[in-house]
Amino acid sequence: MIQSHYLHIKKDDVSAQFEKAHKWLTKAHNEQNKAIKYVDNLQYSVLFTHAQDTLMNTETIYFLLTKLIPLIRINQ
């Protein structure tokens, strides 16, 4: 089995990074909701659509990692 040096990061460091990520994701989500509130006045924008897609992908990865990291630690 190949050991990754990423698996040996201290739990406190990971927790701090996840807290920071959660704050930024919440802020981004709130800002997106502010823009969507005025959807009737907005023109279609490829950039905004890309930003929404990127945010949703990032939130999905964040969610998956919050579930997977504890499982990885159990199996170490």
GROMACS .gro file of N, CA and C in nm, residues 2 4-5 8 10-11 13-14 16 18 21-22 27-28 42 44 52-56 59 61 63 67 70 73-74:
model
   84
    2ILE      N    1   0.055   0.218  -0.082
    2ILE     CA    2   0.131   0.342  -0.092
    2ILE      C    3   0.082   0.438   0.016
    4SER      N    4   0.060   0.810   0.161
    4SER     CA    5   0.068   0.949   0.118
    4SER      C    6   0.108   1.036   0.237
    5HIS      N    7   0.195   1.131   0.214
    5HIS     CA    8   0.234   1.221   0.323
    5HIS      C    9   0.118   1.312   0.362
    8HIS      N   10  -0.076   1.226   0.690
    8HIS     CA   11  -0.010   1.244   0.818
    8HIS      C   12  -0.018   1.389   0.869
   10LYS      N   13  -0.166   1.684   1.083
   10LYS     CA   14  -0.228   1.685   1.215
   10LYS      C   15  -0.377   1.715   1.206
   11LYS      N   16  -0.452   1.648   1.290
   11LYS     CA   17  -0.598   1.663   1.291
   11LYS      C   18  -0.639   1.808   1.317
   13ASP      N   19  -0.477   2.079   1.236
   13ASP     CA   20  -0.453   2.157   1.115
   13ASP      C   21  -0.566   2.137   1.014
   14VAL      N   22  -0.608   2.013   0.999
   14VAL     CA   23  -0.716   1.983   0.905
   14VAL      C   24  -0.846   2.047   0.953
   16ALA      N   25  -0.885   2.312   1.136
   16ALA     CA   26  -0.876   2.457   1.117
   16ALA      C   27  -0.899   2.494   0.971
   18PHE      N   28  -1.070   2.318   0.753
   18PHE     CA   29  -1.211   2.293   0.719
   18PHE      C   30  -1.301   2.403   0.775
   21ALA      N   31  -1.255   2.688   0.537
   21ALA     CA   32  -1.325   2.659   0.412
   21ALA      C   33  -1.475   2.676   0.428
   22HIS      N   34  -1.528   2.630   0.540
   22HIS     CA   35  -1.672   2.642   0.565
   22HIS      C   36  -1.715   2.789   0.568
   27LYS      N   37  -1.991   3.225   0.291
   27LYS     CA   38  -1.989   3.362   0.239
   27LYS      C   39  -2.018   3.362   0.088
   28ALA      N   40  -1.956   3.272   0.015
   28ALA     CA   41  -1.978   3.264  -0.130
   28ALA      C   42  -2.122   3.227  -0.161
   42LEU      N   43  -3.149   4.016  -1.422
   42LEU     CA   44  -3.016   3.977  -1.470
   42LEU      C   45  -3.022   3.922  -1.612
   44TYR      N   46  -2.846   3.662  -1.889
   44TYR     CA   47  -2.770   3.537  -1.880
   44TYR      C   48  -2.621   3.567  -1.893
   52GLN      N   49  -2.143   2.961  -1.049
   52GLN     CA   50  -2.239   2.878  -0.975
   52GLN      C   51  -2.196   2.732  -0.977
   53ASP      N   52  -2.157   2.684  -1.095
   53ASP     CA   53  -2.115   2.545  -1.110
   53ASP      C   54  -1.991   2.516  -1.026
   54THR      N   55  -1.897   2.608  -1.028
   54THR     CA   56  -1.774   2.592  -0.950
   54THR      C   57  -1.804   2.588  -0.801
   55LEU      N   58  -1.892   2.677  -0.755
   55LEU     CA   59  -1.928   2.679  -0.614
   55LEU      C   60  -1.995   2.547  -0.574
   56MET      N   61  -2.086   2.499  -0.655
   56MET     CA   62  -2.155   2.373  -0.623
   56MET      C   63  -2.057   2.256  -0.620
   59GLU      N   64  -1.856   2.285  -0.300
   59GLU     CA   65  -1.936   2.244  -0.185
   59GLU      C   66  -1.950   2.092  -0.180
   61ILE      N   67  -1.732   1.868  -0.303
   61ILE     CA   68  -1.602   1.812  -0.261
   61ILE      C   69  -1.582   1.832  -0.111
   63PHE      N   70  -1.813   1.854   0.120
   63PHE     CA   71  -1.901   1.759   0.188
   63PHE      C   72  -1.842   1.617   0.185
   67LYS      N   73  -1.679   1.367   0.507
   67LYS     CA   74  -1.724   1.230   0.536
   67LYS      C   75  -1.611   1.129   0.520
   70PRO      N   76  -1.263   1.117   0.814
   70PRO     CA   77  -1.274   1.032   0.934
   70PRO      C   78  -1.261   0.883   0.903
   73ARG      N   79  -0.893   0.803   0.856
   73ARG     CA   80  -0.822   0.800   0.985
   73ARG      C   81  -0.850   0.671   1.061
   74ILE      N   82  -0.972   0.621   1.053
   74ILE     CA   83  -1.006   0.497   1.121
   74ILE      C   84  -0.924   0.381   1.066
   0.00000   0.00000   0.00000
